[in-house]
XYZ file of C-alpha atoms in Angstrom:
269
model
C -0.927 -10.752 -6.326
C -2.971 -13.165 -7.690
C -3.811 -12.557 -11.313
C -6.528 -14.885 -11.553
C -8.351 -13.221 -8.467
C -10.503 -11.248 -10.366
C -11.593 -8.102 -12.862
C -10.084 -4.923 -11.348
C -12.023 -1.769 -10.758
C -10.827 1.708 -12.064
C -12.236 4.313 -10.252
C -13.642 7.557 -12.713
C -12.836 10.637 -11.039
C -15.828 12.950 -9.865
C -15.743 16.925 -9.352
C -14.897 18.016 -5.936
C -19.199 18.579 -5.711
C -19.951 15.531 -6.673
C -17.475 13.556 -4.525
C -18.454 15.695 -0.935
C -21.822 14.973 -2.054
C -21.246 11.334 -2.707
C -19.172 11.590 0.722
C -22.175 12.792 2.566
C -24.867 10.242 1.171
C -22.663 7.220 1.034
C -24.954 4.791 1.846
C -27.967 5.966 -0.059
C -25.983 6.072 -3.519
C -21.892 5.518 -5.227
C -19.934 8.674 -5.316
C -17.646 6.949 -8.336
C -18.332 4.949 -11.161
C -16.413 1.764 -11.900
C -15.395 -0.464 -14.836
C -13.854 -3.549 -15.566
C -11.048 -5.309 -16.639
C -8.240 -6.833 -17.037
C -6.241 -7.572 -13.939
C -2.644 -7.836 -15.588
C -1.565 -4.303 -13.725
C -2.163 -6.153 -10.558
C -1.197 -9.449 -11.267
C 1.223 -10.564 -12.973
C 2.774 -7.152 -14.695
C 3.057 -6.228 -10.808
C 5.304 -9.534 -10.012
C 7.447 -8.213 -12.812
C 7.815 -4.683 -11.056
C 8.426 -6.115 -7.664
C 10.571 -9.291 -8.329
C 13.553 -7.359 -10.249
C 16.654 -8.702 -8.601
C 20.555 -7.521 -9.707
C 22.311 -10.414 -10.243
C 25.200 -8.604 -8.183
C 22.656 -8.694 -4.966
C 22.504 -12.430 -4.949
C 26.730 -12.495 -3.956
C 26.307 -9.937 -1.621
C 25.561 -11.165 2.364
C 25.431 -8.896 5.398
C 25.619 -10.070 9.077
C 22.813 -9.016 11.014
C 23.373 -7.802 14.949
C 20.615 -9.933 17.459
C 18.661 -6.501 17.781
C 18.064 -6.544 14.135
C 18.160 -10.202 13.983
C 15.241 -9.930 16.387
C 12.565 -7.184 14.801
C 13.219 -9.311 11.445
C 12.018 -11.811 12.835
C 8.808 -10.323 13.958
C 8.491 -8.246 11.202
C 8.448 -11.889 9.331
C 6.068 -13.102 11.760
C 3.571 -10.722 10.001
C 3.994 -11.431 7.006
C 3.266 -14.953 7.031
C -0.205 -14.501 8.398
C -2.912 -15.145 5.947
C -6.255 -12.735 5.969
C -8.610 -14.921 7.315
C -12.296 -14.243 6.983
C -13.116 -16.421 10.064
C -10.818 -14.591 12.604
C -12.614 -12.057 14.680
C -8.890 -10.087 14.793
C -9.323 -9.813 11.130
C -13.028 -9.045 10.698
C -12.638 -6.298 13.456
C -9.483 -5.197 11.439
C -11.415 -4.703 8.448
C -14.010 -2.863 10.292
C -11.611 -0.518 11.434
C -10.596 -0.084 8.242
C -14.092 1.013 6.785
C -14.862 2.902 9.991
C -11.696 4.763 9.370
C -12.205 5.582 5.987
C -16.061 6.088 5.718
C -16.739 7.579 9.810
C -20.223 7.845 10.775
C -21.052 5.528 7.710
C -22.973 1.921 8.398
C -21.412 -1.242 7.134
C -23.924 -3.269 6.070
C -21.588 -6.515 6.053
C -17.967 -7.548 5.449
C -19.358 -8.787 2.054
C -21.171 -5.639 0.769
C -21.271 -4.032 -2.636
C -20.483 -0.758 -0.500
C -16.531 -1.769 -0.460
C -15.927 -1.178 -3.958
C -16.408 2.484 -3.185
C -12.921 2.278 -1.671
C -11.264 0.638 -4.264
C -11.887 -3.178 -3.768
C -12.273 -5.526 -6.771
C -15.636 -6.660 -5.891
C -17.706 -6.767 -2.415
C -15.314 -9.225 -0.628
C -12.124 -7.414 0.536
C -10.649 -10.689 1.123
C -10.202 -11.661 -2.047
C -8.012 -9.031 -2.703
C -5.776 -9.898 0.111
C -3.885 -13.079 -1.054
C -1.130 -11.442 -2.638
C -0.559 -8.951 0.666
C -1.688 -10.950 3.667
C -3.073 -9.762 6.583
C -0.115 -7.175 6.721
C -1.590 -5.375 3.778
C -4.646 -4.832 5.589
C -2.850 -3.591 8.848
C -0.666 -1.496 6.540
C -3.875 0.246 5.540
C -5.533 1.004 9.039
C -2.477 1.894 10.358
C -2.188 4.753 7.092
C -5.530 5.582 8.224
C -5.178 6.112 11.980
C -1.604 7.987 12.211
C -1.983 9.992 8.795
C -5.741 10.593 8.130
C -5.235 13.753 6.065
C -2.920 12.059 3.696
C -5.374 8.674 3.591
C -8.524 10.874 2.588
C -6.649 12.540 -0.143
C -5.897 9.724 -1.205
C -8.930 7.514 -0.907
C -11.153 10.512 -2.330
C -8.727 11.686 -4.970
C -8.745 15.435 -3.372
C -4.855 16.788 -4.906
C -3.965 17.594 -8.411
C -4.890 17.164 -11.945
C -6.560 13.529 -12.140
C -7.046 11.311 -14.958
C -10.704 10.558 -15.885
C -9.954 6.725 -14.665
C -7.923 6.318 -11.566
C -6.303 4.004 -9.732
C -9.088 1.808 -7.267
C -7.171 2.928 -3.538
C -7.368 -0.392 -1.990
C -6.373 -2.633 -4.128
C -3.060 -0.603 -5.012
C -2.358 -0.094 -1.228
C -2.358 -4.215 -1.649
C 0.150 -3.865 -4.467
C 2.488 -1.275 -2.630
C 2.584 -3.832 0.510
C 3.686 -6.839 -2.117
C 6.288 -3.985 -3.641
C 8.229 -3.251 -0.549
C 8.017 -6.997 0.559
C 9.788 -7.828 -2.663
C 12.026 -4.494 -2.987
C 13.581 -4.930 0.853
C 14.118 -8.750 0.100
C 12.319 -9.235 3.755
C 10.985 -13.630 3.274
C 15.055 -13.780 3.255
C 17.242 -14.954 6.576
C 18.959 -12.088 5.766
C 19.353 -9.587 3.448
C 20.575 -9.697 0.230
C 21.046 -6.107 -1.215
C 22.294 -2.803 0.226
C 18.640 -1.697 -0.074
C 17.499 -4.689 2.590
C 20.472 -3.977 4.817
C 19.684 -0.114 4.791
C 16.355 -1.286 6.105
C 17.007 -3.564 8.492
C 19.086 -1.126 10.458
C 16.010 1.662 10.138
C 13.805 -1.051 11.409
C 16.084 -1.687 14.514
C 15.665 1.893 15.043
C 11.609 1.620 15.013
C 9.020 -1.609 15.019
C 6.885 0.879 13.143
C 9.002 1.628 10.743
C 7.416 -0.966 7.949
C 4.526 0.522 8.086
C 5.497 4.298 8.463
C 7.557 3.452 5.135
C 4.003 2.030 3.451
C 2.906 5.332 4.166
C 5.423 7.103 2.435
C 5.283 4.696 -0.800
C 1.569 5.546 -0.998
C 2.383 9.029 -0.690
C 4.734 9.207 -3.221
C 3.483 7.068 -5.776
C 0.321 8.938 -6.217
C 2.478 12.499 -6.392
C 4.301 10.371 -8.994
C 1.087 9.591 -11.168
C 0.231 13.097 -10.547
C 3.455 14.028 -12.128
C 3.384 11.452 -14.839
C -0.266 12.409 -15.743
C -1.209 8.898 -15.765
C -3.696 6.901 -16.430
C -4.642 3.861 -14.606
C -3.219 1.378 -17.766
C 0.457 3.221 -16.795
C 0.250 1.821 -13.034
C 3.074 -0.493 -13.211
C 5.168 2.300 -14.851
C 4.284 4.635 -11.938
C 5.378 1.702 -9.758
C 8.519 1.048 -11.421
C 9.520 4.994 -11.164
C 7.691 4.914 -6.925
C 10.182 1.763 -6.419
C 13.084 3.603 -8.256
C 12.557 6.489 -6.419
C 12.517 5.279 -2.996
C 15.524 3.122 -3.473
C 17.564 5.891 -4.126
C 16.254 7.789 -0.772
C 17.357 4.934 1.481
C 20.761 4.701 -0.235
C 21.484 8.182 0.911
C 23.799 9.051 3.464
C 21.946 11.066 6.242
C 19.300 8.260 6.696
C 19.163 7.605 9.906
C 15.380 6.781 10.544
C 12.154 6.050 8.123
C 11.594 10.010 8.840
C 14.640 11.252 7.719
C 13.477 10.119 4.066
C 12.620 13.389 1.696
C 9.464 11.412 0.852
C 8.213 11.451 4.711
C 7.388 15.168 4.052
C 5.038 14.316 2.041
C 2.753 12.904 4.648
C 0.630 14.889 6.728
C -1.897 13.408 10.032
C-alpha cells in the first residue's frame, strides 16, 4: 500500500437503529461518521505485516507440475493489472461493487463523496487501489456476489461487541488482498515456502480458490478484532494474529481444498 496515498478514514460505529436507518436513506444523509489520520496502519506498518519472510524459506524450492504451473500463471496474470480509471471493465467493476453493496441505491459518480460510506479514504476508490491492483477490487465483488450475508456484516458492522472507531471496510479488504499476495509468495516463479506450495496445489484444485480464500481472511480477521476487542490503532496486530492464524490452517493435514479450511465455516451466502 502506498503510505503516501492519503489520510485514512475510521469508521465510528452506529446503533443497529441508526445504521438500518442510515441504510434506508443513504443517499439523503451518512449513516457513519469519519475521522482522519494517519495512514501508517495501511502503509507502511502493513508492508511490515505482510513482507515477513523466514530466512529458512528462501533455501527451500518446490517443483511445480504444468497444471499448477499453468493456474499460477493466470493467477499472476491478475495481479499485474493496474486499476485503471479509464477502462470501462474497471469502471463497470466498481459499479458492481457499489451496486452490490448499497442495492437500490444511486451512484452519483465514480468520484462521489458517497464512497467513503463504505470505507474508502476519500471519494476516489482508485486511489486506494495502488497497493492491491485491480485484483483487490475483483476480490471485493466477488465477496459480495457469492457470500452477501457475510459482506453486509461486514460492511455494516452487524456481529459482536464493536469498538467506538472501526476499521473503514474497503480499504482493509485492499490490505487483506496485499497480505495474502505477500503471505503465499505468489510475484515468485515458484514458490518459496511450504505455505506457497500448500497453495499452489489448492489452487490447481480450483481457479477460484484465491478469491474464495480472500473471503475467508476477511472473515476471520474481523472475528479476530472481535476477539481482540480492538480498536482500529491495533489493525496491524489483528493482521499479524489473521496471517498467523491462517498459516497454520493450510499447514494442516486434511487440507485438501480452500473449503476444507476451519475458517471457511465462517462464511455464510
Amino acid at each position: 500500500m502506498d503510505a503516501n496515498a492519503g489520510s485514512f478514514v475510521a469508521v465510528r460505529r452506529l446503533a443497529g437503529s441508526e445504521r438500518a436507518a442510515g441504510a434506508a436513506a443513504f443517499h439523503h444523509s451518512s449513516s457513519a461518521e469519519v475521522v482522519t489520520g494517519s495512514t501508517a496502519w495501511i502503509g507502511k506498518g502493513l508492508s511490515c505485516v505482510c513482507a515477513q519472510r523466514r530466512d529458512s524459506d528462501a533455501r527451500l524450492s518446490f517443483d511445480l507440475t504444468p497444471v499448477q504451473e499453468e493456474c499460477l500463471q493466470r493467477l499472476q496474470n491478475r495481479l499485474e493489472v493496474q486499476y485503471d480509471s479509464s477502462n470501462r471493465d474497471h469502471q463497470e467493476a466498481l459499479k458492481a461493487l457499489w451496486h452490490a453493496s448499497f442495492p437500490g441505491n444511486e451512484l452519483h459518480g465514480l468520484i462521489s463523496e458517497q464512497w467513503k460510506e463504505m470505507g474508502w479514504q476519500g471519494k476516489d476508490p482508485s486511489t486506494d487501489f495502488r497497493g492491491g491492483g485491480f485484483i483487490s477490487l475483483e476480490n471485493l465483488v466477488y465477496f459480495a456476489k457469492n457470500y452477501p450475508k457475510s459482506f453486509e456484516e461486514l460492511l455494516w458492522k452487524q456481529n459482536g461487541d464493536r469498538a467506538i472507531w472501526e476499521y473503514p471496510f474497503a480499504v482493509a479488504g485492499v490490505n487483506i488482498t496485499f497480505m495474502l499476495i505477500q503471505m503465499l509468495d505468489l510475484q515468485s516463479v515458484k514458490p518459496r515456502s511450504f505455505i506457497g506450495a500448500v497453495f499452489l496445489k489448492l489452487l490447481s484444485e480450483s481457479d477460484q480458490a484465491f478469491d474464495i480464500l480472500y473471503c475467508i481472511t476477511f472473515k476471520l480477521m474481523d472475528q479476530q478484532w472481535l476477539d481482540m476487542h480492538a480498536t482500529y490503532m491495533d489493525f496491524n496486530t489483528v493482521m499479524k494474529s489473521t496471517r498467523r492464524q491462517l498459516e497454520r490452517e493450510l499447514l494442516l493435514e486434511d487440507i485438501q481444498r480452500i473449503e476444507d479450511m476451519p475458517s471457511y465455516k465462517l462464511l455464510a451466502s
